[in-house]
PDB file of C-alpha atoms in Angstrom:
ATOM      1  CA  MET H   1      23.141-210.765 -45.627  1.00 97.00           C
ATOM      2  CA  ILE H   2      25.035-207.930 -45.279  1.00 98.00           C
ATOM      3  CA  VAL H   3      24.449-205.768 -47.524  1.00 98.00           C
ATOM      4  CA  TYR H   4      25.058-201.786 -47.982  1.00 98.00           C
ATOM      5  CA  LEU H   5      22.735-199.036 -49.086  1.00 98.00           C
ATOM      6  CA  GLY H   6      23.701-195.651 -50.071  1.00 98.00           C
ATOM      7  CA  LEU H   7      21.249-193.226 -48.212  1.00 98.00           C
ATOM      8  CA  GLY H   8      21.116-189.209 -49.953  1.00 95.00           C
ATOM      9  CA  SER H   9      18.408-186.062 -49.404  1.00 95.00           C
ATOM     10  CA  ASN H  10      18.551-182.560 -50.721  1.00 93.00           C
ATOM     11  CA  LEU H  11      15.295-180.664 -50.019  1.00 93.00           C
ATOM     12  CA  GLY H  12      13.941-180.374 -46.269  1.00 93.00           C
ATOM     13  CA  ASP H  13      15.442-181.081 -43.280  1.00 96.00           C
ATOM     14  CA  LYS H  14      18.203-183.179 -45.044  1.00 96.00           C
ATOM     15  CA  ARG H  15      19.181-185.078 -41.750  1.00 97.00           C
ATOM     16  CA  LYS H  16      16.153-185.859 -40.523  1.00 97.00           C
ATOM     17  CA  ASN H  17      15.213-186.937 -44.273  1.00 97.00           C
ATOM     18  CA  ILE H  18      17.995-189.683 -44.672  1.00 97.00           C
ATOM     19  CA  GLU H  19      17.403-190.306 -40.765  1.00 97.00           C
ATOM     20  CA  LYS H  20      13.483-191.385 -40.413  1.00 96.00           C
ATOM     21  CA  ALA H  21      14.567-193.446 -43.700  1.00 97.00           C
ATOM     22  CA  LEU H  22      17.172-195.277 -41.936  1.00 97.00           C
ATOM     23  CA  ALA H  23      14.071-196.084 -38.928  1.00 97.00           C
ATOM     24  CA  LEU H  24      12.283-197.573 -41.498  1.00 97.00           C
ATOM     25  CA  ILE H  25      15.202-199.433 -42.472  1.00 98.00           C
ATOM     26  CA  ALA H  26      15.810-200.928 -39.290  1.00 98.00           C
ATOM     27  CA  GLU H  27      11.813-201.524 -38.077  1.00 97.00           C
ATOM     28  CA  ARG H  28      10.804-203.297 -41.776  1.00 97.00           C
ATOM     29  CA  VAL H  29      14.811-204.651 -43.556  1.00 98.00           C
ATOM     30  CA  GLY H  30      17.174-204.945 -40.774  1.00 97.00           C
ATOM     31  CA  ASP H  31      19.870-204.283 -38.816  1.00 97.00           C
ATOM     32  CA  VAL H  32      21.361-201.837 -39.045  1.00 97.00           C
ATOM     33  CA  ARG H  33      25.215-202.663 -38.149  1.00 98.00           C
ATOM     34  CA  ALA H  34      26.916-199.606 -39.613  1.00 98.00           C
ATOM     35  CA  LEU H  35      27.108-196.228 -40.720  1.00 98.00           C
ATOM     36  CA  SER H  36      29.023-193.425 -42.384  1.00 98.00           C
ATOM     37  CA  GLY H  37      28.848-190.253 -41.670  1.00 97.00           C
ATOM     38  CA  PHE H  38      27.026-187.410 -43.276  1.00 98.00           C
ATOM     39  CA  TYR H  39      28.964-185.769 -46.890  1.00 96.00           C
ATOM     40  CA  GLU H  40      27.584-182.742 -48.008  1.00 95.00           C
ATOM     41  CA  THR H  41      28.152-182.531 -51.492  1.00 91.00           C
ATOM     42  CA  PRO H  42      26.322-181.234 -55.001  1.00 87.00           C
ATOM     43  CA  SER H  43      24.133-182.615 -57.213  1.00 84.00           C
ATOM     44  CA  TRP H  44      25.238-185.394 -59.815  1.00 81.00           C
ATOM     45  CA  GLY H  45      23.934-186.115 -63.081  1.00 78.00           C
ATOM     46  CA  TYR H  46      21.452-182.354 -63.033  1.00 74.00           C
ATOM     47  CA  THR H  47      22.295-179.182 -61.936  1.00 78.00           C
ATOM     48  CA  SER H  48      20.099-177.444 -59.326  1.00 82.00           C
ATOM     49  CA  SER H  49      20.867-175.046 -56.569  1.00 83.00           C
ATOM     50  CA  HIS H  50      20.544-177.691 -53.544  1.00 89.00           C
ATOM     51  CA  THR H  51      23.133-179.681 -52.446  1.00 92.00           C
ATOM     52  CA  TYR H  52      22.983-183.653 -51.049  1.00 93.00           C
ATOM     53  CA  LEU H  53      23.648-184.977 -47.837  1.00 96.00           C
ATOM     54  CA  ASN H  54      24.843-188.121 -48.216  1.00 97.00           C
ATOM     55  CA  ALA H  55      26.302-191.434 -45.941  1.00 98.00           C
ATOM     56  CA  VAL H  56      25.997-195.042 -46.764  1.00 98.00           C
ATOM     57  CA  ALA H  57      24.743-198.176 -44.171  1.00 98.00           C
ATOM     58  CA  ARG H  58      25.615-201.942 -43.536  1.00 98.00           C
ATOM     59  CA  ILE H  59      22.715-203.433 -43.193  1.00 98.00           C
ATOM     60  CA  GLU H  60      22.184-207.479 -42.020  1.00 98.00           C
ATOM     61  CA  THR H  61      18.888-208.502 -43.877  1.00 98.00           C
ATOM     62  CA  PRO H  62      17.041-212.072 -44.170  1.00 98.00           C
ATOM     63  CA  LEU H  63      15.483-209.636 -47.066  1.00 98.00           C
ATOM     64  CA  ARG H  64      16.205-211.410 -50.195  1.00 98.00           C
ATOM     65  CA  PRO H  65      17.238-208.540 -53.386  1.00 98.00           C
ATOM     66  CA  GLU H  66      14.059-207.994 -54.927  1.00 97.00           C
ATOM     67  CA  ASP H  67      11.446-207.648 -51.569  1.00 98.00           C
ATOM     68  CA  LEU H  68      14.735-205.583 -50.710  1.00 98.00           C
ATOM     69  CA  LEU H  69      14.417-203.084 -53.620  1.00 97.00           C
ATOM     70  CA  PHE H  70      11.049-203.135 -52.591  1.00 97.00           C
ATOM     71  CA  ALA H  71      10.647-201.926 -48.852  1.00 98.00           C
ATOM     72  CA  THR H  72      13.272-199.372 -49.979  1.00 97.00           C
ATOM     73  CA  GLN H  73      10.952-198.455 -52.751  1.00 94.00           C
ATOM     74  CA  ASP H  74       8.466-197.995 -50.324  1.00 95.00           C
ATOM     75  CA  ILE H  75      10.097-196.945 -47.616  1.00 96.00           C
ATOM     76  CA  GLU H  76      10.269-193.645 -49.621  1.00 93.00           C
ATOM     77  CA  ARG H  77       6.822-192.831 -51.247  1.00 92.00           C
ATOM     78  CA  GLU H  78       6.188-193.278 -47.591  1.00 91.00           C
ATOM     79  CA  SER H  79       8.605-190.335 -46.727  1.00 88.00           C
ATOM     80  CA  GLY H  80       6.739-188.175 -50.070  1.00 81.00           C
ATOM     81  CA  ARG H  81       9.542-189.471 -52.228  1.00 69.00           C
ATOM     82  CA  THR H  82       7.936-189.542 -55.992  1.00 68.00           C
ATOM     83  CA  GLU H  83       9.542-190.615 -59.524  1.00 61.00           C
ATOM     84  CA  LYS H  84      13.078-191.677 -59.302  1.00 57.00           C
ATOM     85  CA  THR H  85      13.793-189.203 -62.842  1.00 52.00           C
ATOM     86  CA  ILE H  86      11.501-187.826 -64.512  1.00 48.00           C
ATOM     87  CA  GLY H  87      12.016-188.098 -68.739  1.00 52.00           C
ATOM     88  CA  ARG H  88      15.324-190.497 -68.021  1.00 54.00           C
ATOM     89  CA  ALA H  89      16.876-187.137 -65.925  1.00 61.00           C
ATOM     90  CA  TYR H  90      17.417-187.124 -62.743  1.00 69.00           C
ATOM     91  CA  ARG H  91      16.174-184.321 -60.264  1.00 76.00           C
ATOM     92  CA  ASP H  92      15.781-183.014 -56.191  1.00 83.00           C
ATOM     93  CA  ARG H  93      14.274-185.857 -53.400  1.00 86.00           C
ATOM     94  CA  ILE H  94      13.385-186.016 -50.372  1.00 91.00           C
ATOM     95  CA  ILE H  95      14.832-189.452 -49.782  1.00 94.00           C
ATOM     96  CA  ASP H  96      16.812-191.189 -52.037  1.00 93.00           C
ATOM     97  CA  ILE H  97      18.268-195.252 -50.703  1.00 96.00           C
ATOM     98  CA  ASP H  98      19.874-196.746 -53.473  1.00 95.00           C
ATOM     99  CA  ILE H  99      21.392-201.007 -53.346  1.00 97.00           C
ATOM    100  CA  LEU H 100      25.127-200.871 -53.854  1.00 98.00           C
ATOM    101  CA  LEU H 101      25.818-203.945 -52.938  1.00 98.00           C
ATOM    102  CA  TYR H 102      23.658-207.332 -51.790  1.00 98.00           C
ATOM    103  CA  GLY H 103      26.778-209.435 -50.516  1.00 97.00           C
ATOM    104  CA  ASP H 104      28.935-210.583 -53.030  1.00 96.00           C
ATOM    105  CA  LEU H 105      26.200-211.225 -55.627  1.00 97.00           C
ATOM    106  CA  VAL H 106      26.246-209.801 -58.611  1.00 98.00           C
ATOM    107  CA  ILE H 107      22.187-209.338 -60.505  1.00 97.00           C
ATOM    108  CA  GLN H 108      21.264-208.055 -63.529  1.00 96.00           C
ATOM    109  CA  THR H 109      17.782-207.754 -64.798  1.00 94.00           C
ATOM    110  CA  PRO H 110      15.411-205.229 -65.477  1.00 93.00           C
ATOM    111  CA  LEU H 111      13.949-204.369 -62.420  1.00 93.00           C
ATOM    112  CA  LEU H 112      17.534-204.619 -60.565  1.00 96.00           C
ATOM    113  CA  THR H 113      21.181-204.614 -60.811  1.00 96.00           C
ATOM    114  CA  ILE H 114      23.420-204.952 -57.955  1.00 98.00           C
ATOM    115  CA  PRO H 115      26.184-203.760 -57.753  1.00 97.00           C
ATOM    116  CA  HIS H 116      24.622-200.731 -57.776  1.00 96.00           C
ATOM    117  CA  PRO H 117      26.481-199.682 -62.001  1.00 93.00           C
ATOM    118  CA  LEU H 118      27.361-196.059 -60.651  1.00 91.00           C
ATOM    119  CA  MET H 119      28.696-196.883 -57.953  1.00 95.00           C
ATOM    120  CA  HIS H 120      32.351-196.936 -58.753  1.00 92.00           C
ATOM    121  CA  GLN H 121      31.928-193.374 -60.182  1.00 90.00           C
ATOM    122  CA  ARG H 122      30.207-191.643 -57.607  1.00 90.00           C
ATOM    123  CA  ALA H 123      32.570-190.131 -54.835  1.00 91.00           C
ATOM    124  CA  PHE H 124      29.379-189.185 -52.668  1.00 93.00           C
ATOM    125  CA  VAL H 125      28.940-192.899 -52.430  1.00 95.00           C
ATOM    126  CA  LEU H 126      32.475-194.399 -52.471  1.00 97.00           C
ATOM    127  CA  GLN H 127      33.916-192.086 -49.338  1.00 96.00           C
ATOM    128  CA  PRO H 128      31.015-193.155 -46.942  1.00 97.00           C
ATOM    129  CA  LEU H 129      31.456-196.753 -48.334  1.00 98.00           C
ATOM    130  CA  SER H 130      35.251-196.748 -47.532  1.00 97.00           C
ATOM    131  CA  GLU H 131      35.052-195.550 -44.581  1.00 97.00           C
ATOM    132  CA  ILE H 132      33.055-197.911 -43.236  1.00 98.00           C
ATOM    133  CA  SER H 133      34.019-201.395 -45.156  1.00 97.00           C
ATOM    134  CA  PRO H 134      37.337-199.924 -46.811  1.00 97.00           C
ATOM    135  CA  ASP H 135      38.877-203.714 -47.615  1.00 97.00           C
ATOM    136  CA  LEU H 136      35.294-204.522 -48.970  1.00 97.00           C
ATOM    137  CA  ILE H 137      35.934-206.153 -52.572  1.00 97.00           C
ATOM    138  CA  HIS H 138      33.681-205.028 -55.543  1.00 97.00           C
ATOM    139  CA  PRO H 139      32.216-208.224 -56.605  1.00 97.00           C
ATOM    140  CA  VAL H 140      32.653-207.073 -60.357  1.00 96.00           C
ATOM    141  CA  LEU H 141      36.157-205.148 -60.548  1.00 96.00           C
ATOM    142  CA  GLY H 142      37.368-207.111 -58.022  1.00 96.00           C
ATOM    143  CA  LYS H 143      39.357-204.317 -56.179  1.00 96.00           C
ATOM    144  CA  THR H 144      38.754-202.735 -52.304  1.00 97.00           C
ATOM    145  CA  ILE H 145      36.222-200.084 -52.068  1.00 97.00           C
ATOM    146  CA  ALA H 146      39.595-197.968 -50.724  1.00 96.00           C
ATOM    147  CA  GLU H 147      41.106-198.907 -53.406  1.00 95.00           C
ATOM    148  CA  ILE H 148      38.234-198.092 -55.920  1.00 96.00           C
ATOM    149  CA  TYR H 149      38.156-194.669 -53.758  1.00 95.00           C
ATOM    150  CA  SER H 150      41.279-193.496 -54.070  1.00 93.00           C
ATOM    151  CA  THR H 151      41.348-194.605 -57.967  1.00 88.00           C
ATOM    152  CA  SER H 152      38.593-192.877 -59.583  1.00 77.00           C
ATOM    153  CA  GLU H 153      38.251-189.750 -60.762  1.00 60.00           C
ATOM    154  CA  ASN H 154      35.434-188.645 -58.721  1.00 52.00           C
ATOM    155  CA  ASP H 155      35.328-184.916 -57.244  1.00 47.00           C
ATOM    156  CA  LYS H 156      36.867-185.908 -54.033  1.00 43.00           C
TER     157      LYS H 156
END
């Protein structure tokens, strides 16, 4: 299955953090078929003095959605990541790996929501995703990633 993962880091050697995560993804999750450029962006959803480095990867994986989630969470923990949020508030992180899309599957469970429920609001996701797969159709919105990005209200 083709999946898209968003990767971000805003602590330490950000590029190295993402590259390490990508190496572990290639080892445990599947083949990295495409990788966007790296984009430096301000924090989203909270204020931080640390900017983020973000990228999106297209991966071919045999893993089921839940197993993919567990694998990416293990990679985050092994890379030094602690809680995703504290009191439902975002915070700085060594690495963040989000499942953006899993084929054209739509999932909404207490454990997992695919497509990522906020991806269409995040330029730091849409810009790198439109770089590697501009014609990809968002399975809920029914528009291409390029269309969503070009009409988004995001800071570009």
